[in-house]
Amino acid sequence: MLRLSTPGFSRFIQAGSFNATYGGGEANVAVSLAQLGVPAGHVTRFPDNDLGRAATAQLRKYGVQTDHILYGGNRLGIYFVEFGAISRPSKVVYDRADSAFAGIEPGMVNWEEVLAGAAWFHWTGISPAISEGAARTLAEGIRVANRLGVKVSADVNYRRNLWQYGKTPREVMPELVAGCDLILCSKGDAKDMFGLEAEKDSGSPWLAAAKEIMKVYPRIKRIVNTKRESVSASHNTLAGMMWNGQDHLTTRVHPIVPIVDRIGGGDAFVAGLLFGLGHYPTDQEALDFAVASSVLKHSVEGDANLVSVEEIETVMKGDSSGKLLR
Amino acid sequence: MLRLSTPGFSRFIQAGSFNATYGGGEANVAVSLAQLGVPAGHVTRFPDNDLGRAATAQLRKYGVQTDHILYGGNRLGIYFVEFGAISRPSKVVYDRADSAFAGIEPGMVNWEEVLAGAAWFHWTGISPAISEGAARTLAEGIRVANRLGVKVSADVNYRRNLWQYGKTPREVMPELVAGCDLILCSKGDAKDMFGLEAEKDSGSPWLAAAKEIMKVYPRIKRIVNTKRESVSASHNTLAGMMWNGQDHLTTRVHPIVPIVDRIGGGDAFVAGLLFGLGHYPTDQEALDFAVASSVLKHSVEGDANLVSVEEIETVMKGDSSGKLLR
Amino acid sequence: MLRLSTPGFSRFIQAGSFNATYGGGEANVAVSLAQLGVPAGHVTRFPDNDLGRAATAQLRKYGVQTDHILYGGNRLGIYFVEFGAISRPSKVVYDRADSAFAGIEPGMVNWEEVLAGAAWFHWTGISPAISEGAARTLAEGIRVANRLGVKVSADVNYRRNLWQYGKTPREVMPELVAGCDLILCSKGDAKDMFGLEAEKDSGSPWLAAAKEIMKVYPRIKRIVNTKRESVSASHNTLAGMMWNGQDHLTTRVHPIVPIVDRIGGGDAFVAGLLFGLGHYPTDQEALDFAVASSVLKHSVEGDANLVSVEEIETVMKGDSSGKLLR
Amino acid sequence: MLRLSTPGFSRFIQAGSFNATYGGGEANVAVSLAQLGVPAGHVTRFPDNDLGRAATAQLRKYGVQTDHILYGGNRLGIYFVEFGAISRPSKVVYDRADSAFAGIEPGMVNWEEVLAGAAWFHWTGISPAISEGAARTLAEGIRVANRLGVKVSADVNYRRNLWQYGKTPREVMPELVAGCDLILCSKGDAKDMFGLEAEKDSGSPWLAAAKEIMKVYPRIKRIVNTKRESVSASHNTLAGMMWNGQDHLTTRVHPIVPIVDRIGGGDAFVAGLLFGLGHYPTDQEALDFAVASSVLKHSVEGDANLVSVEEIETVMKGDSSGKLLR
Amino acid sequence: MLRLSTPGFSRFIQAGSFNATYGGGEANVAVSLAQLGVPAGHVTRFPDNDLGRAATAQLRKYGVQTDHILYGGNRLGIYFVEFGAISRPSKVVYDRADSAFAGIEPGMVNWEEVLAGAAWFHWTGISPAISEGAARTLAEGIRVANRLGVKVSADVNYRRNLWQYGKTPREVMPELVAGCDLILCSKGDAKDMFGLEAEKDSGSPWLAAAKEIMKVYPRIKRIVNTKRESVSASHNTLAGMMWNGQDHLTTRVHPIVPIVDRIGGGDAFVAGLLFGLGHYPTDQEALDFAVASSVLKHSVEGDANLVSVEEIETVMKGDSSGKLLR
Amino acid sequence: MLRLSTPGFSRFIQAGSFNATYGGGEANVAVSLAQLGVPAGHVTRFPDNDLGRAATAQLRKYGVQTDHILYGGNRLGIYFVEFGAISRPSKVVYDRADSAFAGIEPGMVNWEEVLAGAAWFHWTGISPAISEGAARTLAEGIRVANRLGVKVSADVNYRRNLWQYGKTPREVMPELVAGCDLILCSKGDAKDMFGLEAEKDSGSPWLAAAKEIMKVYPRIKRIVNTKRESVSASHNTLAGMMWNGQDHLTTRVHPIVPIVDRIGGGDAFVAGLLFGLGHYPTDQEALDFAVASSVLKHSVEGDANLVSVEEIETVMKGDSSGKLLR
């Protein structure tokens, strides 16, 4: 998607220009991973016009493999952002109906080729919400990944105002999630997507939900979540949690102030987690890396987390001092 | 529509930001007329979101009456522009499918109220090309205008890549044009829209076509056109012509160099013409004013012609020297 | 007035450009109210040049009725701003001597027409400080408002370096304030403008002053004030208070950090209050709305508060979390 | 003065920002000379505020001696510019009434110190038009220059809309011009300022006027002028002429296209001339250098001519090819 | 290299910011070819820091294969540009001493891998001028290319102020040029690089020089050149010529006005030529395409030619009208 | 040096432009002092090109005497900055090898003339780390200063990655420091530069080190330091300390949030101290002024502290409220 954000703290009605970047859940994860030095590719469908080519060019710039991007369809999805401050929230206006991606259909992607040699296949709950073709193409990819032994991760991410094509998430998601090895899922997602109601009296309702999900979807080995407290539009705190079937892991609570750009924080968390699981011996370290990755994202303009392993590890190890590097 | 143009001469693939204005054929005419001191209102449908409100705000800024704008539907139509130079053309990428305006339907606009007391009702060939609802709503407006004695003008303006909703211009346009008192129509439009083929051997094929049109559509009293020669993307010339049933009027040929922004040149011509017909005794003067208006438009950033009567009259009277005013 | 602010945190000596908006106490209140959906008009005098027309255009953009603006006189008042941070204050350099507004005279404004059907007539203490003509024109307007039953509100707002035309506030203000139904007045204003000295030993010197004012000016039904604590140039707190003849109402203390633009905070408070008095059953709610409005203003670039009722109510009801809206 | 220009080709009504530089006739000449390596100082009066200090800082940046600038008075004069193109003229809106400079009075400047060791004292016809104090202070300076043997040059430059303080140029200018050794004066200036009407039938009315002036003001040894033809706002031609009491010198006609910024073209001519008279053996060379200097000014943003001797000499010698320098 | 250009037409002394792109002769050719849809890679050495990585990222963005870029050494070469207009030339200040590239040494590049499957290996005369290591590494590459049957092209491009490391071009270039199949070489280059003096009386001294070169370097099959006339800094004309051993081909003369950015015009010519030789049956067409490519480059900001085959072919076929594309 | 910083919080890989200012330790101190109204000159060597002249122009703009700057050598040193936020540090990439300054040699500077009448001669530990010529030229200057009775101050400032020319700081620094009257020196500097190890058990290791230094270098009368705590990249605290041979003075701890630009904080401290020692009766006041100066620097864009005595004194006296100044 093309992201158009008003400059500074301008409101939409004031803006005489928009800053332009290209992003989207899965693309953000791919860019973040590529910046961490991990080979990462992106599969989507862009319109066969100058905007589609510009979107591809940006992904390529940040090191993402773009050979499997398809071209065709009507338009590039767009979303508009204005950044909040103090108690005024940031605001997103989506304009992604009828996008090239919505027109994707099973058979268009050569999943065998795409997934050959991959460690992970990552998707978000946005994709199956866009169109039936997108949902079915995704299902197709998950099946191939499962067959090839490529692990599957998902950011479940329920958005009420998507899902307009006649199916509900509860009809579509179970099949997709059943093929996953790892999911990012909030307590709310558990309810909205799967109808799983965490026990009210539980000490940790999220943990209860996570355990329930694992029962239903035995392939899932890890369920993660982030806990964001919003002091103001400019000041949040962030922590991570994981249920890996054995332990309920949590991280320290990171202050995030002043927020530069919070879009893509969840994608930075996922990218950090996938990196961490492949590079650290313990889930705790992977989770700590994931949260540190997400914290740093809030300091980076644009959707994607343009930071290095070294930068994340500094924060992960407890040094949030941001001391000048010369 | 929201117009997003790359800064300077940047190509789409280079652009890290877009300049944003709001425009569209009829809106441009309304803004130009308002800047000339003529009361002008705009009727359209914008989405009920921050972008729709920003579009309205810009029209209001330039003095256009916006009380009859409707809110609803899916999205604001967008078009992207990059500016050419030398022999590289400027390029427009449209993204207006499924716009709020496309969802307009007969009955939504209170045409009696809109048109009460108006001198002219102006429309362009873009509108009936967008959707059947738009075409029918327009037909409704033209009928009311005819009934109320409000004169109707049209910029016929055939665009091949619109007209996607199942009807051809030849099915739709005749009824609309039959209600017009004045049209802007090129030789090509005559053929594409009405199937009227100008005689090949005619000294002025456009004149032949214009005469033919007037025969078929007797309400039309004036047919106008502009003649643009393109030396390069930065250098054009422009002249105007009119057939008013009696005389074939032409204007001098204006050099236009260097072009700042040529989008909206036709709308500036129409606005100038409508102003001129109301303020000068002769059609020749009105036509001269119209062309001078269009020439000046090429020096103004954005779609609409933000110039004064005095500025246009200076050029109309033959002073193109652009001498510094203190 | 034209407001010219240096970009980012540039000092005046560094600035190679200025951001330009148009503002001024009463205009800011009008814009804020228009953005809240309340019909609002502005009466002033602008020079009859491109800058005057640009100022009008901006007011119109934000929905303010501008038909009663007068054109003439010498120049548009200007003020320059540089934004502070940390312990460096923001700084304003005024350049408004000899403005078109200063040349306004009784008889120029058709107050009957201006005020017909209005609920409130709002003025600030800046206006009568500018020139004798401005003070007398204002007095004229207040008399008409009183006669027509239009309520009058004032932001008393004493500025020492104005009042250069030979009269003191204590000579001019009493007559004007006597026609008011509501005033925004600090303890300092009470002393400087009216010579009313709050009792030293009072628990709330402001309350004492407010009671004193009401005794002297019996038409006044509500006196309000804001209490701003300045932790730093980037971090303030704000609360509101009201004496309505019966109750001494106060609001919660809102943290404001990081400040984007604090100019116009008082005007946003007044606009919020006038809106609130017309839309909520209690003075407490109106006051809460007013303070929330002012808090949000600090997140908006420019003088005027471009926020919606819904946005203010969210803060008013205690949610300052600024959570991302999609 | 502070110069505020709209970005690109924006019209005033569109501008959300202004580019800021500091300029003014005499200051521009001083900057140009300093850039040519000639010691140059500027005498004026700025307000004792951040804007006055910023104006001084810019002069200092470009090498002008600023020790004799006075501080005090009300405000910095301002002028606003929008740049034209094609047949739309550039436009200047002045806002310099009541400036700090207008408050200058005889006795404030220590002319003996200012002029000690100087070769030339240059003034423009703008200064005595501002206020009686300015005119009398200038007269004072010219007397001292004459006494010290410092040559005096003037750009006569009549501006109708100045001269508001009750005296006419014909009352004021003769005394000032009588002290000059060199003036820049058009045929129109000759009439407006001195009432000298060039003979109608003369082959060169300017030459006739120049001869007449020299008769009346025998101290004047050289009268110069520029001849500008305006093809369009973007395309001018320029030539120079001089009457030195013996020869009527002229230069070749330089095409100037596309114009970047034509403000200050006359000041660049004067600076070039003063430099040329001191560095070349013949008046012809000095005049050629002066015109080449002015031509190059049109390629430089801002009022002052930031070019080197070498750059001017290249053009002066006939190489206008603008070939890339590496 | 990092290219830092002042914004608009600002002179260096005025610039408060620089626009940043990354370029260099061979890199520009690679980007242009990649934009034409031809697989292209770039071999160089960048410093192992954020700037080196940014340079790589830009190449990757525009589709250039960057896997063989080396990292190490001291710094990224920089060059500064200010853009001229009218008769003021554009100006380049180089700052590339001690660059990472200068530290390249034979053995660092795996030429077999780099050149495997390539059609052409292109180099410019800048590279062997930088350092002995660069010259020797290049010689190494040319030998491998010759061995692998990869054709070699060179832009001979003599720059006097390079060649600082103790060897002269006449010592170094012959060996390198001897391995070439095609060179871009001006008459001046022929003399400066090879000591070949074209016959004075020849109708076409360049043709005479070209024939001479071919005699000395029999591997060379085509020698090309561009003929640029400089009307002004804003207006050039361009034509191309080729000697292919049989015919002296020339192209039409293209006007180029107004120039947006002329840096990289030669590289765009080379890229066009290499493309053309592979896609058209005749050398004439290849040469026409090459010149059209170079003409279009002057309309594109930055060093590299971001245009499509279709855009170049339009100009190549004689349509320089730059008509708006919708 | 030319400082090139990415706009906003952009990372290097994102930046399409750089903001440009000119700075460097000693230059920053000179600018700060000039802004405080103290005559200050700068001695360095710039390349004899447009960038060198632009650097001089900026110093001159801010009031620094530039007559003793030398021109010659290869290039202007550059450093690149990206600004951090939250826990992402700001980052500096130096590119200053082979600068014009590195080529400075004894005999080039006329120190007698430079230092005549000066109160202080200030240098930083960067200079002798650049090249042997720079170190020896500095030693020369210190000797002259000592002879003329000009006091010498130094910011010892050890940077590991400088000192590449074959000498270690311990070989070079003692002679230079021996000529100083005041030094800014951290505990780490004491060890790295002089090999002085503070006693481990000391209550204040810095104080122990300072006492030790004074023993070794008896000319030194005052040793100062700043204590910076880094809460995050956006939030630091700062305090100052001094050992003057008698008292261990400290200041209050200033919060600094949000940081606008922390580069040059140490230089602002030194400038404040030198000013303070000359204007206040006590060392405590001088130290308080120095810290307040440094705190304010963090609110100013660019390297140098563009603040007034009055602004610093406000903070020094305990008012950090940053209340709006009108």
PDB file of C-alpha atoms in Angstrom, chain D residues 206-259:
ATOM      1  CA  TRP D 206      17.245  59.303 -23.123  1.00  0.00           C
ATOM      2  CA  LEU D 207      20.473  60.783 -24.441  1.00  0.00           C
ATOM      3  CA  ALA D 208      18.809  64.135 -24.787  1.00  0.00           C
ATOM      4  CA  ALA D 209      17.586  63.909 -21.221  1.00  0.00           C
ATOM      5  CA  ALA D 210      20.993  62.822 -19.981  1.00  0.00           C
ATOM      6  CA  LYS D 211      22.662  65.774 -21.615  1.00  0.00           C
ATOM      7  CA  GLU D 212      20.075  68.072 -20.120  1.00  0.00           C
ATOM      8  CA  ILE D 213      20.666  66.638 -16.653  1.00  0.00           C
ATOM      9  CA  MET D 214      24.395  67.121 -16.920  1.00  0.00           C
ATOM     10  CA  LYS D 215      23.851  70.749 -17.802  1.00  0.00           C
ATOM     11  CA  VAL D 216      21.729  71.300 -14.711  1.00  0.00           C
ATOM     12  CA  TYR D 217      23.920  69.201 -12.395  1.00  0.00           C
ATOM     13  CA  PRO D 218      27.466  69.806 -13.475  1.00  0.00           C
ATOM     14  CA  ARG D 219      29.017  67.581 -10.795  1.00  0.00           C
ATOM     15  CA  ILE D 220      27.547  64.543 -12.564  1.00  0.00           C
ATOM     16  CA  LYS D 221      30.130  62.986 -14.858  1.00  0.00           C
ATOM     17  CA  ARG D 222      28.310  59.851 -15.906  1.00  0.00           C
ATOM     18  CA  ILE D 223      24.677  59.018 -16.447  1.00  0.00           C
ATOM     19  CA  VAL D 224      23.757  55.407 -17.029  1.00  0.00           C
ATOM     20  CA  ASN D 225      20.647  53.414 -17.738  1.00  0.00           C
ATOM     21  CA  THR D 226      19.525  49.914 -18.580  1.00  0.00           C
ATOM     22  CA  LYS D 227      17.175  49.000 -21.394  1.00  0.00           C
ATOM     23  CA  ARG D 228      15.002  46.036 -20.546  1.00  0.00           C
ATOM     24  CA  GLU D 229      12.677  44.435 -23.076  1.00  0.00           C
ATOM     25  CA  SER D 230      10.102  42.101 -21.626  1.00  0.00           C
ATOM     26  CA  VAL D 231       9.212  39.233 -23.941  1.00  0.00           C
ATOM     27  CA  SER D 232       7.405  37.548 -21.090  1.00  0.00           C
ATOM     28  CA  ALA D 233       7.635  37.218 -17.336  1.00  0.00           C
ATOM     29  CA  SER D 234      10.178  34.450 -17.959  1.00  0.00           C
ATOM     30  CA  HIS D 235      12.128  36.036 -20.778  1.00  0.00           C
ATOM     31  CA  ASN D 236      13.657  39.507 -20.895  1.00  0.00           C
ATOM     32  CA  THR D 237      16.526  41.127 -22.724  1.00  0.00           C
ATOM     33  CA  LEU D 238      18.877  43.635 -21.214  1.00  0.00           C
ATOM     34  CA  ALA D 239      21.349  46.199 -22.453  1.00  0.00           C
ATOM     35  CA  GLY D 240      23.124  49.160 -20.861  1.00  0.00           C
ATOM     36  CA  MET D 241      23.906  52.671 -21.948  1.00  0.00           C
ATOM     37  CA  MET D 242      26.033  55.516 -20.635  1.00  0.00           C
ATOM     38  CA  TRP D 243      26.540  59.197 -21.367  1.00  0.00           C
ATOM     39  CA  ASN D 244      29.844  60.281 -19.927  1.00  0.00           C
ATOM     40  CA  GLY D 245      29.830  63.760 -21.334  1.00  0.00           C
ATOM     41  CA  GLN D 246      31.670  62.671 -24.419  1.00  0.00           C
ATOM     42  CA  ASP D 247      30.440  59.340 -25.683  1.00  0.00           C
ATOM     43  CA  HIS D 248      27.104  57.628 -25.827  1.00  0.00           C
ATOM     44  CA  LEU D 249      28.169  54.086 -24.972  1.00  0.00           C
ATOM     45  CA  THR D 250      25.936  51.060 -25.367  1.00  0.00           C
ATOM     46  CA  THR D 251      26.355  47.321 -24.810  1.00  0.00           C
ATOM     47  CA  ARG D 252      25.194  44.261 -26.622  1.00  0.00           C
ATOM     48  CA  VAL D 253      21.679  43.032 -25.901  1.00  0.00           C
ATOM     49  CA  HIS D 254      21.691  40.006 -23.583  1.00  0.00           C
ATOM     50  CA  PRO D 255      18.879  37.458 -23.693  1.00  0.00           C
ATOM     51  CA  ILE D 256      17.727  36.457 -20.190  1.00  0.00           C
ATOM     52  CA  VAL D 257      15.761  33.237 -20.162  1.00  0.00           C
ATOM     53  CA  PRO D 258      14.457  31.625 -18.058  1.00  0.00           C
ATOM     54  CA  ILE D 259      14.401  34.261 -15.351  1.00  0.00           C
TER      55      ILE D 259
END
